[in-house]
PDB file of C-alpha atoms and ligand atoms in Angstrom:
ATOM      1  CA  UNK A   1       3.462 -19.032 -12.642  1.00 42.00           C
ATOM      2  CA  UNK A   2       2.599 -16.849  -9.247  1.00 42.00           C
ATOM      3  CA  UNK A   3       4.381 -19.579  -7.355  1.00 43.00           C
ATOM      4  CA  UNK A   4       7.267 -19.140  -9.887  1.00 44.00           C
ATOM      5  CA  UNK A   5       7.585 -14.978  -9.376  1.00 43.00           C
ATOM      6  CA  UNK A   6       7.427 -15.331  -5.936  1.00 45.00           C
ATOM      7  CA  UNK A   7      10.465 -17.963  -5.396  1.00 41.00           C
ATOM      8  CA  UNK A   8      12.234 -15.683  -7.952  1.00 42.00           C
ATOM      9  CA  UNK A   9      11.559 -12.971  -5.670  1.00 42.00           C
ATOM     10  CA  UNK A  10      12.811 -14.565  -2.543  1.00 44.00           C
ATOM     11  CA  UNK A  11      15.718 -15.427  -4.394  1.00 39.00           C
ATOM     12  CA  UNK A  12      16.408 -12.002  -5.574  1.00 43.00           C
ATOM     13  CA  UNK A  13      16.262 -11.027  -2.065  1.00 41.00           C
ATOM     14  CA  UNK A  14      17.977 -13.205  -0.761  1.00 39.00           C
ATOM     15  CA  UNK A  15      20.813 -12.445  -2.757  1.00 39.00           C
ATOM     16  CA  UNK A  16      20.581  -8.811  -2.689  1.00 41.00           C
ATOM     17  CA  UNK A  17      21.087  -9.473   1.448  1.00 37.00           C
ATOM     18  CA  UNK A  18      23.820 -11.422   0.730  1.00 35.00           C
ATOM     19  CA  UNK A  19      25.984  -8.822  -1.619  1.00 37.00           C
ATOM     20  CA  UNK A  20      24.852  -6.133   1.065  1.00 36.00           C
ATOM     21  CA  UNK A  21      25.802  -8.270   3.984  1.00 33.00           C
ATOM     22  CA  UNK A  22      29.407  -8.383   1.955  1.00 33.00           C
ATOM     23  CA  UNK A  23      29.170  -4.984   1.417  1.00 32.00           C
ATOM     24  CA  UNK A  24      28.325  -3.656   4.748  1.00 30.00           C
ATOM     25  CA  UNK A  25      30.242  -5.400   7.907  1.00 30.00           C
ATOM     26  CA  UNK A  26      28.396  -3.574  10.346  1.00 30.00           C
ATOM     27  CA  UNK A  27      24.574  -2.744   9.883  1.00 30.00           C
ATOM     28  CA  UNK A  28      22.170  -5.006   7.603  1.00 31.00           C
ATOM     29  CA  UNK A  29      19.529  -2.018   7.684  1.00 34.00           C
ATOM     30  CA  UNK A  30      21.934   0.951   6.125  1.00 35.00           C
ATOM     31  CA  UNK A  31      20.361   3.015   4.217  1.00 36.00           C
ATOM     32  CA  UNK A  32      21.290   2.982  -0.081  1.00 37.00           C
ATOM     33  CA  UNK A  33      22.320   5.868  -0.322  1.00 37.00           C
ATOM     34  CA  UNK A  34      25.712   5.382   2.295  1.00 36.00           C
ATOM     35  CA  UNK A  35      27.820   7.174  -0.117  1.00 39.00           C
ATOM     36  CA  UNK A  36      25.776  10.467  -0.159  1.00 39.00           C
ATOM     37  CA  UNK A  37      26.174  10.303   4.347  1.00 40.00           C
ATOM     38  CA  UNK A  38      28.479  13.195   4.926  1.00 44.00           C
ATOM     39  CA  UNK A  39      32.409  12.804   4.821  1.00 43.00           C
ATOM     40  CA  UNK A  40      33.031  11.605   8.261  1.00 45.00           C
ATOM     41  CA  UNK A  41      36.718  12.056   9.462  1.00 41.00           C
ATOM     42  CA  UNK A  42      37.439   9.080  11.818  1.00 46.00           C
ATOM     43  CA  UNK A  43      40.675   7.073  10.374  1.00 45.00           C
ATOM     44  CA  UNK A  44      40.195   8.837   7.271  1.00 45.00           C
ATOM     45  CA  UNK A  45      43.583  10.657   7.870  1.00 46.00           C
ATOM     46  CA  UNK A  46      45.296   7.082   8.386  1.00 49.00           C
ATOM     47  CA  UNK A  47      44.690   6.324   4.629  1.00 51.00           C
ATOM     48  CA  UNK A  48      48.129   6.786   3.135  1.00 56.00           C
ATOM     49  CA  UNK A  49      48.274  10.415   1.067  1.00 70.00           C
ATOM     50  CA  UNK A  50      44.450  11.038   1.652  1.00 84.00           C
ATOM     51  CA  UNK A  51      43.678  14.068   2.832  1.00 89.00           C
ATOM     52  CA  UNK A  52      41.267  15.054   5.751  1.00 95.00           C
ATOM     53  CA  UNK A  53      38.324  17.330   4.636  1.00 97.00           C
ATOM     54  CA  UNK A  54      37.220  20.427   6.097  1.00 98.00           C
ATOM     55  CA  UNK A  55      34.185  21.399   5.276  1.00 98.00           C
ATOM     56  CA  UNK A  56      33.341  24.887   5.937  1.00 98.00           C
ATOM     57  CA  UNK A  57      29.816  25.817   5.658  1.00 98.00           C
ATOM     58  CA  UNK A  58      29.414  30.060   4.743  1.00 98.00           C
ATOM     59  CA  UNK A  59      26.682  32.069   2.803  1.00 98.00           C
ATOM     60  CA  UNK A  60      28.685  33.652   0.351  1.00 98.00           C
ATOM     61  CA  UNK A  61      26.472  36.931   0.176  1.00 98.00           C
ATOM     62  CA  UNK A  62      28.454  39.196   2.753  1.00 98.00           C
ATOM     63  CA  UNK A  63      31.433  40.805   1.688  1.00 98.00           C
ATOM     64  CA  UNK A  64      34.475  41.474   2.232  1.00 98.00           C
ATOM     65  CA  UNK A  65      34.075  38.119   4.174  1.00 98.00           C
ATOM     66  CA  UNK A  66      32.694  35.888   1.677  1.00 98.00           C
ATOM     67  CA  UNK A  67      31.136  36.850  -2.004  1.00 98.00           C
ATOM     68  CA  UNK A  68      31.367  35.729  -6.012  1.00 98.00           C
ATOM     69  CA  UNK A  69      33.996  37.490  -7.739  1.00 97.00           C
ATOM     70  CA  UNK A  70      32.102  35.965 -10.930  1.00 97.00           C
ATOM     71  CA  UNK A  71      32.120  32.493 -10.255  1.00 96.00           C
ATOM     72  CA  UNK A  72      34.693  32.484  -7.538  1.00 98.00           C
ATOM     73  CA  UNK A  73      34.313  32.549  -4.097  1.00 98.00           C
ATOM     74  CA  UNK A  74      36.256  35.041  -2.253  1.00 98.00           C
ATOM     75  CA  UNK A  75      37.080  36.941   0.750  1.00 98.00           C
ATOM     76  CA  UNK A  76      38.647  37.020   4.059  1.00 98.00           C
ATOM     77  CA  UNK A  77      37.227  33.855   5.819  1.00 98.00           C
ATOM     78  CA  UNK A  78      37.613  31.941   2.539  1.00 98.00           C
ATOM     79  CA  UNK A  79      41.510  32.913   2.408  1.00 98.00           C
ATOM     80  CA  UNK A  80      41.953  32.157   6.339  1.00 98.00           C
ATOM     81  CA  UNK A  81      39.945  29.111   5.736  1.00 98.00           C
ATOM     82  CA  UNK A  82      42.373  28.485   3.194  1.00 98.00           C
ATOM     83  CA  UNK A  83      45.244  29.448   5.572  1.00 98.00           C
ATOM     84  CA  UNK A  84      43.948  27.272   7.976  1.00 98.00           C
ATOM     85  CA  UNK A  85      43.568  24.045   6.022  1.00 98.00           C
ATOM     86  CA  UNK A  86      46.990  25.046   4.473  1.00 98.00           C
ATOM     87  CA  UNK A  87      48.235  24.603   7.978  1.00 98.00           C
ATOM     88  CA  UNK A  88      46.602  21.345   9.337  1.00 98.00           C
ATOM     89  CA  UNK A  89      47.157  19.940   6.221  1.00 98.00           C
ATOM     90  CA  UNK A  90      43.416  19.670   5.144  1.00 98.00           C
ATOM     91  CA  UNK A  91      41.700  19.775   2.265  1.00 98.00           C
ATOM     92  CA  UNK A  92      39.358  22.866   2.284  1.00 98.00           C
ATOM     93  CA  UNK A  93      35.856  22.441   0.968  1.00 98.00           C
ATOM     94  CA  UNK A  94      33.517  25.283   1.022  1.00 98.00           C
ATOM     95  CA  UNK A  95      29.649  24.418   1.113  1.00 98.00           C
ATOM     96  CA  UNK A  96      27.603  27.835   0.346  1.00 98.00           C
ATOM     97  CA  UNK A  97      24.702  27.415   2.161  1.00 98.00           C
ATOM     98  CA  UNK A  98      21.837  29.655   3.702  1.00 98.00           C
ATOM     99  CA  UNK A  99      23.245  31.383   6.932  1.00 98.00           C
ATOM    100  CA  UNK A 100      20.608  29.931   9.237  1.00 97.00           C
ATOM    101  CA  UNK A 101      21.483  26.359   8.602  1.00 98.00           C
ATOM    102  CA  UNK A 102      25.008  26.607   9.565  1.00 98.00           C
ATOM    103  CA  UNK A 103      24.671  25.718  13.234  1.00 98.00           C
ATOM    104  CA  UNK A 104      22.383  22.916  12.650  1.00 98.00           C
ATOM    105  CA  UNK A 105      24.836  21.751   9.955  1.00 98.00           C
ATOM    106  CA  UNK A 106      27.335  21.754  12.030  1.00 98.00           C
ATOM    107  CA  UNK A 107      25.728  19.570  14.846  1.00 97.00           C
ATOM    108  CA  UNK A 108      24.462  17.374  12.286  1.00 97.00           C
ATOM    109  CA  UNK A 109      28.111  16.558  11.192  1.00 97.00           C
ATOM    110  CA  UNK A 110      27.270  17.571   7.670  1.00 98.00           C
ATOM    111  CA  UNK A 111      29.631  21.162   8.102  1.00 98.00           C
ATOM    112  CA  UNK A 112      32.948  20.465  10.242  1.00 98.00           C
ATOM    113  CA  UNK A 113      33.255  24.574  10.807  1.00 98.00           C
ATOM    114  CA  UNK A 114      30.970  27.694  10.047  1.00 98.00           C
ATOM    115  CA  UNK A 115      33.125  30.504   8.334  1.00 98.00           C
ATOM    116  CA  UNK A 116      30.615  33.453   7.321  1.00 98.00           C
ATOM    117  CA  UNK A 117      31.358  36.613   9.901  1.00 98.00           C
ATOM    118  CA  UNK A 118      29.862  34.904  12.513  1.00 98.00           C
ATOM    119  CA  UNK A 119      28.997  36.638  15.653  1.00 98.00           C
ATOM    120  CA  UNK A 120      30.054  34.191  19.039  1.00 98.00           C
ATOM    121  CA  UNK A 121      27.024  34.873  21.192  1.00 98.00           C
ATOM    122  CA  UNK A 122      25.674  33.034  24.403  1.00 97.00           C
ATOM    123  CA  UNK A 123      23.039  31.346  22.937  1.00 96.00           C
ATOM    124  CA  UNK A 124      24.744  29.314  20.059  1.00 98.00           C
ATOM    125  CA  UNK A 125      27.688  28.538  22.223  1.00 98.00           C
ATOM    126  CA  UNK A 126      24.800  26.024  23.998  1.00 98.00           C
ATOM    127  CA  UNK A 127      24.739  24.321  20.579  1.00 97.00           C
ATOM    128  CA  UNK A 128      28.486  24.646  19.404  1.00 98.00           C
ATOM    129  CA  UNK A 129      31.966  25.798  20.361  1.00 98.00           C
ATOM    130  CA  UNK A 130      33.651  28.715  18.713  1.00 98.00           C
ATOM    131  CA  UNK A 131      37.654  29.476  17.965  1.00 98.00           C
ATOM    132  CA  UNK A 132      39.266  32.352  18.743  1.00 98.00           C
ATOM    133  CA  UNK A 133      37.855  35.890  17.667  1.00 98.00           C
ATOM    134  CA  UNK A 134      39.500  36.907  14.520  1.00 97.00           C
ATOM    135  CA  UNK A 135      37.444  40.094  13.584  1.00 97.00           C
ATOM    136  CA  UNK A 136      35.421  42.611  14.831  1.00 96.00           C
ATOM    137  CA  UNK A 137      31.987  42.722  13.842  1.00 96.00           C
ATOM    138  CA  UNK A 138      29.895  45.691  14.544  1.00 97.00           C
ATOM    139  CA  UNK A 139      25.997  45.721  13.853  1.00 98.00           C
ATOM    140  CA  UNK A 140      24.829  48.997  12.154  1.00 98.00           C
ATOM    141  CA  UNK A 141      21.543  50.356  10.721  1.00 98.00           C
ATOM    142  CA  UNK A 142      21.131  51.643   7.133  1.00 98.00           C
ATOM    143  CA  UNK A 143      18.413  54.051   6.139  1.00 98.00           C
ATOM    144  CA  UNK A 144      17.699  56.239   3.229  1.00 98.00           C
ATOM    145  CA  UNK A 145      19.433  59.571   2.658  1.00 98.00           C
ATOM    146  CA  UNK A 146      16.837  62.052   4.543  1.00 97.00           C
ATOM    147  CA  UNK A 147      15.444  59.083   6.644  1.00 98.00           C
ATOM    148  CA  UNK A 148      13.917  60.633   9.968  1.00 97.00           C
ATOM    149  CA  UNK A 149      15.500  57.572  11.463  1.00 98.00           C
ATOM    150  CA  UNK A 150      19.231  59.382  12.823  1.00 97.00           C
ATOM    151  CA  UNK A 151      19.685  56.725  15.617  1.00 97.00           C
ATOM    152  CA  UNK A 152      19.167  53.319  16.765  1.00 97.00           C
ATOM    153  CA  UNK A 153      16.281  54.968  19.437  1.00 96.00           C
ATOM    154  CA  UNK A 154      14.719  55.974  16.324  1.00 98.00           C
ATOM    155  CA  UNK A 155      13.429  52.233  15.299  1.00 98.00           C
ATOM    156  CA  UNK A 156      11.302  52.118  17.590  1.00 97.00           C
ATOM    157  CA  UNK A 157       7.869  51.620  15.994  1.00 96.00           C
ATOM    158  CA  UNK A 158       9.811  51.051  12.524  1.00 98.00           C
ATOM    159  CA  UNK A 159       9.644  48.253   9.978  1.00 98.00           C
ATOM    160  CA  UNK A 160      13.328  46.562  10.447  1.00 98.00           C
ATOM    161  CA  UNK A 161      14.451  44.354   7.921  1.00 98.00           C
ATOM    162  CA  UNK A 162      17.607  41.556   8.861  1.00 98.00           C
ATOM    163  CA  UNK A 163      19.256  38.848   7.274  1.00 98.00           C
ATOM    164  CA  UNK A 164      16.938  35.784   8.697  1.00 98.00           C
ATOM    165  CA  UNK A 165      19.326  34.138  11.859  1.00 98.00           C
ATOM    166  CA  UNK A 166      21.153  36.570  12.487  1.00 98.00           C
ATOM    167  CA  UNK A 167      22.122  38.518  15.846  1.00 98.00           C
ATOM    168  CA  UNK A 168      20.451  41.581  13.305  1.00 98.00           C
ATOM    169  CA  UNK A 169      17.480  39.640  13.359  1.00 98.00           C
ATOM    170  CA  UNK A 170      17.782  38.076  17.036  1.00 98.00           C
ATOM    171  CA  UNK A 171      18.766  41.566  18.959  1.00 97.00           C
ATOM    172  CA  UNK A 172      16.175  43.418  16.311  1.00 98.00           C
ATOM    173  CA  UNK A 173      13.500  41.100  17.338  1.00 98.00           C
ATOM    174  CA  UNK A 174      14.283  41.705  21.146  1.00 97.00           C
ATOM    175  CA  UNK A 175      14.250  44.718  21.158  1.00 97.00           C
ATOM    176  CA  UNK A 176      11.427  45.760  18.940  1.00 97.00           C
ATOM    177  CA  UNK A 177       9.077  43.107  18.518  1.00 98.00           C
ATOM    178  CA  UNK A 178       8.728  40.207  15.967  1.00 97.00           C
ATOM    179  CA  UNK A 179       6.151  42.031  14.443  1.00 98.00           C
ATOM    180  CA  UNK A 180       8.315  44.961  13.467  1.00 98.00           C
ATOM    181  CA  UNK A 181      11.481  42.874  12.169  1.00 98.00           C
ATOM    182  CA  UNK A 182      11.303  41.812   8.349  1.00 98.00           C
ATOM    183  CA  UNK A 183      13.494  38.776   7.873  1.00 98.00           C
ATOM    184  CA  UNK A 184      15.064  38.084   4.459  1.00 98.00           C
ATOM    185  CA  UNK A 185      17.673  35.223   3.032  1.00 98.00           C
ATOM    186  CA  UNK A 186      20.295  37.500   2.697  1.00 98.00           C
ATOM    187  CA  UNK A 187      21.464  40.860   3.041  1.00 98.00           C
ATOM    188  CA  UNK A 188      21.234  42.256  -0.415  1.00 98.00           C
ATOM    189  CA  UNK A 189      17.326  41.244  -0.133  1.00 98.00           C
ATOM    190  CA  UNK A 190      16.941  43.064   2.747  1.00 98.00           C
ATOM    191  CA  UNK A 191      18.500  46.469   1.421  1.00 98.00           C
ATOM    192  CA  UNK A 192      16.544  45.479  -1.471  1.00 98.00           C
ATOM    193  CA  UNK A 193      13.299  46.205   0.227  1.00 98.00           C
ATOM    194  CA  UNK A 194      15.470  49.632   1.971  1.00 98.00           C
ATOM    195  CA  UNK A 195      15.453  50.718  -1.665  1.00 98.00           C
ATOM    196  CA  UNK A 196      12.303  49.797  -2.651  1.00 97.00           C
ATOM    197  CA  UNK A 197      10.759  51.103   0.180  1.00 97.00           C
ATOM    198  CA  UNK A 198       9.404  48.069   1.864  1.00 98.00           C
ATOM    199  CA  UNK A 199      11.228  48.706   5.311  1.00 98.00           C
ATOM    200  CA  UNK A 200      12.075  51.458   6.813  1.00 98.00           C
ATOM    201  CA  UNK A 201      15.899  50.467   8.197  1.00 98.00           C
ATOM    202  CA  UNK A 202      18.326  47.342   7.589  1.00 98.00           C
ATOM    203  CA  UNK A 203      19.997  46.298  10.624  1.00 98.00           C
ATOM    204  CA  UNK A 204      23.470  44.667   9.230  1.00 98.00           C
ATOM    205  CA  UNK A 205      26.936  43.770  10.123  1.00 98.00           C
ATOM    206  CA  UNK A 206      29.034  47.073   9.056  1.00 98.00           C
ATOM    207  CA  UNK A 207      31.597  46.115   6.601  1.00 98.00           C
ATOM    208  CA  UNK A 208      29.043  43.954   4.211  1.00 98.00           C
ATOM    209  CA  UNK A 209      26.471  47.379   4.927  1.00 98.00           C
ATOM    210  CA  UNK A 210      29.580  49.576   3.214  1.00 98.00           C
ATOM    211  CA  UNK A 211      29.411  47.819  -0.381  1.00 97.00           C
ATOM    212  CA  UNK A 212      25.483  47.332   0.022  1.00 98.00           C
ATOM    213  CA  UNK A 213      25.475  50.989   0.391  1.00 98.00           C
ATOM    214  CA  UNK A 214      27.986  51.424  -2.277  1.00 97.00           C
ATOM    215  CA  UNK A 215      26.038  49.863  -4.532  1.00 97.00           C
ATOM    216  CA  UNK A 216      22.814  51.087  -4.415  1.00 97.00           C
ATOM    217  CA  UNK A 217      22.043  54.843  -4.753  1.00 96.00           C
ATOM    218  CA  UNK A 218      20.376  56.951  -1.711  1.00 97.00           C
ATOM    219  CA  UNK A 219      21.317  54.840   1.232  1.00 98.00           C
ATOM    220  CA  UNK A 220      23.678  55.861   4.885  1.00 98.00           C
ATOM    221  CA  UNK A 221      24.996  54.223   7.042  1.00 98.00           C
ATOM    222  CA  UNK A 222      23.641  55.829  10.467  1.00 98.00           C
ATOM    223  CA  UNK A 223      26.763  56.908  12.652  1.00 97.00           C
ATOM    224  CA  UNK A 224      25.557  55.406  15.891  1.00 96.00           C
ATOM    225  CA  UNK A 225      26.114  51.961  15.823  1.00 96.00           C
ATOM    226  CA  UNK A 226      23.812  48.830  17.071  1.00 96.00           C
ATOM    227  CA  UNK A 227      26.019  46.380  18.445  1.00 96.00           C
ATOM    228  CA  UNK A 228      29.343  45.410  19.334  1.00 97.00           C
ATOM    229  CA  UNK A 229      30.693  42.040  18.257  1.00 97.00           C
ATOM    230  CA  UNK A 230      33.376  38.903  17.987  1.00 98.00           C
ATOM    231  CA  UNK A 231      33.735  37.102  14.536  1.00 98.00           C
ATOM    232  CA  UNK A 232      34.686  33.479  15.291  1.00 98.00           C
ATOM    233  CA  UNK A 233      35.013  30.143  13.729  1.00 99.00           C
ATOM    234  CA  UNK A 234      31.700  27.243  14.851  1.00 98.00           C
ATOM    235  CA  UNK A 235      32.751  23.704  15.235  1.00 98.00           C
ATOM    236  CA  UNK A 236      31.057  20.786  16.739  1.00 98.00           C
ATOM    237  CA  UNK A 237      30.615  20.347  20.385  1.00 98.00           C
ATOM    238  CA  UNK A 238      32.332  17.018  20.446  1.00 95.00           C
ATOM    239  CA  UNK A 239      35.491  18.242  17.995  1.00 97.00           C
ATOM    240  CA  UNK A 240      37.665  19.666  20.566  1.00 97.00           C
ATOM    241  CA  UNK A 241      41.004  18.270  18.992  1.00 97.00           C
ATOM    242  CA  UNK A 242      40.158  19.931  15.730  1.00 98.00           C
ATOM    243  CA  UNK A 243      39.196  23.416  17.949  1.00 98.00           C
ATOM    244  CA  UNK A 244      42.485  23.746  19.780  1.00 98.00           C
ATOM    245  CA  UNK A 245      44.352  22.842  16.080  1.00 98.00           C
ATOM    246  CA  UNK A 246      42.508  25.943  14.474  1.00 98.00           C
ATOM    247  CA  UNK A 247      43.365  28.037  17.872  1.00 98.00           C
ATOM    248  CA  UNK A 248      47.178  27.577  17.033  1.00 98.00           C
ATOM    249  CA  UNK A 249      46.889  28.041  13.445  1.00 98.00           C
ATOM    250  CA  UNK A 250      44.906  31.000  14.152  1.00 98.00           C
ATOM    251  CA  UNK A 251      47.480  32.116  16.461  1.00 98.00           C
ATOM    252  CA  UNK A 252      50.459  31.667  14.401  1.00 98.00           C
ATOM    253  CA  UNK A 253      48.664  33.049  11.241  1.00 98.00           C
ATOM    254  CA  UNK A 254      48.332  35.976  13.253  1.00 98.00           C
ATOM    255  CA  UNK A 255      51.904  36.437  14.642  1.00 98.00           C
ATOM    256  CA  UNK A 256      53.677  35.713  11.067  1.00 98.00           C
ATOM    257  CA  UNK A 257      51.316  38.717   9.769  1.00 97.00           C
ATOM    258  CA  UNK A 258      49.196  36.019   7.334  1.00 98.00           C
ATOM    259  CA  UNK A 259      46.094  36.997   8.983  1.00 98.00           C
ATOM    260  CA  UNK A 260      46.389  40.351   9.150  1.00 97.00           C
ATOM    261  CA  UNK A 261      47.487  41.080   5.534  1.00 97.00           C
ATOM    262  CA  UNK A 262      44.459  38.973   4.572  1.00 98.00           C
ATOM    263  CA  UNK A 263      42.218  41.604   6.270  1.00 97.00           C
ATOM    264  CA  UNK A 264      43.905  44.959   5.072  1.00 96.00           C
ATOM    265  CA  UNK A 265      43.657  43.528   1.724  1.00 97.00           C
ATOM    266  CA  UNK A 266      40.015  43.798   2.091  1.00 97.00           C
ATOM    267  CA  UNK A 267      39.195  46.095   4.976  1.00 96.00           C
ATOM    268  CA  UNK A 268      41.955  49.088   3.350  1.00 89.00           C
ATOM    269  CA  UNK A 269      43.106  50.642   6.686  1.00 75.00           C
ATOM    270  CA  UNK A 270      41.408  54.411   5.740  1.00 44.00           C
ATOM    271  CA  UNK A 271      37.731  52.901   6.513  1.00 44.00           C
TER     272      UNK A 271
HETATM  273  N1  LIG B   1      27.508  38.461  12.261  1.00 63.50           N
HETATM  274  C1  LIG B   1      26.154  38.111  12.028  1.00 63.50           C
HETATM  275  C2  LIG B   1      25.817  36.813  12.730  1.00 63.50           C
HETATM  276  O1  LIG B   1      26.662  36.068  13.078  1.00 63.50           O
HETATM  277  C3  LIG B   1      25.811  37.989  10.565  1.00 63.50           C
HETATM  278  C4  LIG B   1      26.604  37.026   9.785  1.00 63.50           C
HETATM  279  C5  LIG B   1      26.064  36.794   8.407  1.00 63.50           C
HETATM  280  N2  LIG B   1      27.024  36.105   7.611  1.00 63.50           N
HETATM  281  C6  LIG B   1      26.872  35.779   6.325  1.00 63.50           C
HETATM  282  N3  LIG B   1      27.870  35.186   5.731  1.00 63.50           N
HETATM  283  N4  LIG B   1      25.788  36.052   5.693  1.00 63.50           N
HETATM  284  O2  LIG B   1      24.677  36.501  12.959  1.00 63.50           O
END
């Protein structure tokens, strides 16, 4: 009977090698799960009517760039995105993920860009490439009304608290010590803790700090500002076809007025 199982076994196997082999003209040792492996693009647009994917990676949690309206997704890199796609003739799918995966998303293949007001700075440009600036970001501190903190000088010594991976976080942390900086998932977290008295400061891009600000009770937005920065689309190192396709779209966008309506419709010129 053992000897019986065991032939039935080899046979099983041997068959299951056989369908796979048919299955798989390349590698024998693929993985199962090949159809979860991310989208990837090459000859893809060849296929008659089928249209190439962009995947756009953003954390959905910093308006007016990208936040729910309910259960929809909205804001000013989600309707460029859209723009964009509309342009290269792409299919647009947004992944809302947490902002300090994007990069390594996006080197892994699994994210084709990273749309989610993201700051262009030395350091990530040795991992991946970025478009054209299309905003201006500006980092800014939020305290409570009365705070004795009136300046960036004033942190010194402070408990900070950022959005984990970003240039908040990285310039807070240079400049006044890991052991000072307070790192949450996402912004609304962090001025969370403002409010609940858990840090003393939130260090923040300024147009997501406005509507945290507006929607909590007791907080300001300090009038000297942090940093000074360049909003930008992440792609892959290697993707420089796709890179200089998004720098005319976002040039022409731009020129025809797209772009620019897309951001007074959100940023409303009086702020
Ligand atoms: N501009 C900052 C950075 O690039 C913060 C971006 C955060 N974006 C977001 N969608 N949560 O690091």
């Amino acid at each position: 009977m053992k000897k019986f199982l065991a032939l039935l076994l080899a046979l099983t196997m041997v068959f299951a090698l056989v369908s796979c082999g048919a299955a798989q003209t390349t590698k024998t040792t693929a993985p199962a799960k090949t159809a979860e492996k991310p989208a990837e693009q090459t000859g893809a647009e060849e296929t008659e009517g089928a249209k190439e994917t962009l995947i756009m990676a953003t954390n959905a949690t910093f308006p007016p760039y990208e936040y729910f309206e309910g259960e929809k997704m909205v804001g000013i890199d989600v309707e460029i995105a859209t723009a964009i796609a509309e342009k290269l003739g792409m299919e647009l799918e947004i992944k809302n993920v947490e902002f300090d995966t994007i990069i390594a998303g996006i080197e892994t293949g699994s994210f084709t860009i990273g749309m989610a007001g993201m700051t262009v700075t030395e350091e990530r440009l040795e991992t991946v490439n970025f478009s054209d600036t299309y905003a201006q970001g500006v980092q800014v501190v939020i305290v409570k009304d009365g705070s004795d903190i009136t300046s960036p000088d004033d942190l010194a010594g402070k408990k900070i608290g950022v959005q984990q991976g970003t240039t908040g976080d990285i310039y807070a942390t240079d400049d006044f010590g890991e052991e000072n900086v307070s790192k949450f998932k996402n912004g609304p977290d962090a001025v969370q803790a403002l409010v609940s008295g858990n840090v003393d400061a939130v260090i923040i891009d300024n147009e997501p700090a406005k509507s945290y600000v507006a929607a909590n009770e007791g907080l300001t937005i300090l009038e000297t500002s942090y940093a000074d920065e360049d909003y930008a689309i992440a792609i892959a190192k290697g993707n420089t076809a796709l890179l200089e396709k998004i720098n005319t779209a976002l040039e022409e966008l731009t020129a025809d007025g797209t772009i620019p309506a897309i951001i007074a419709k959100y940023i409303p010129a009086s702020n």
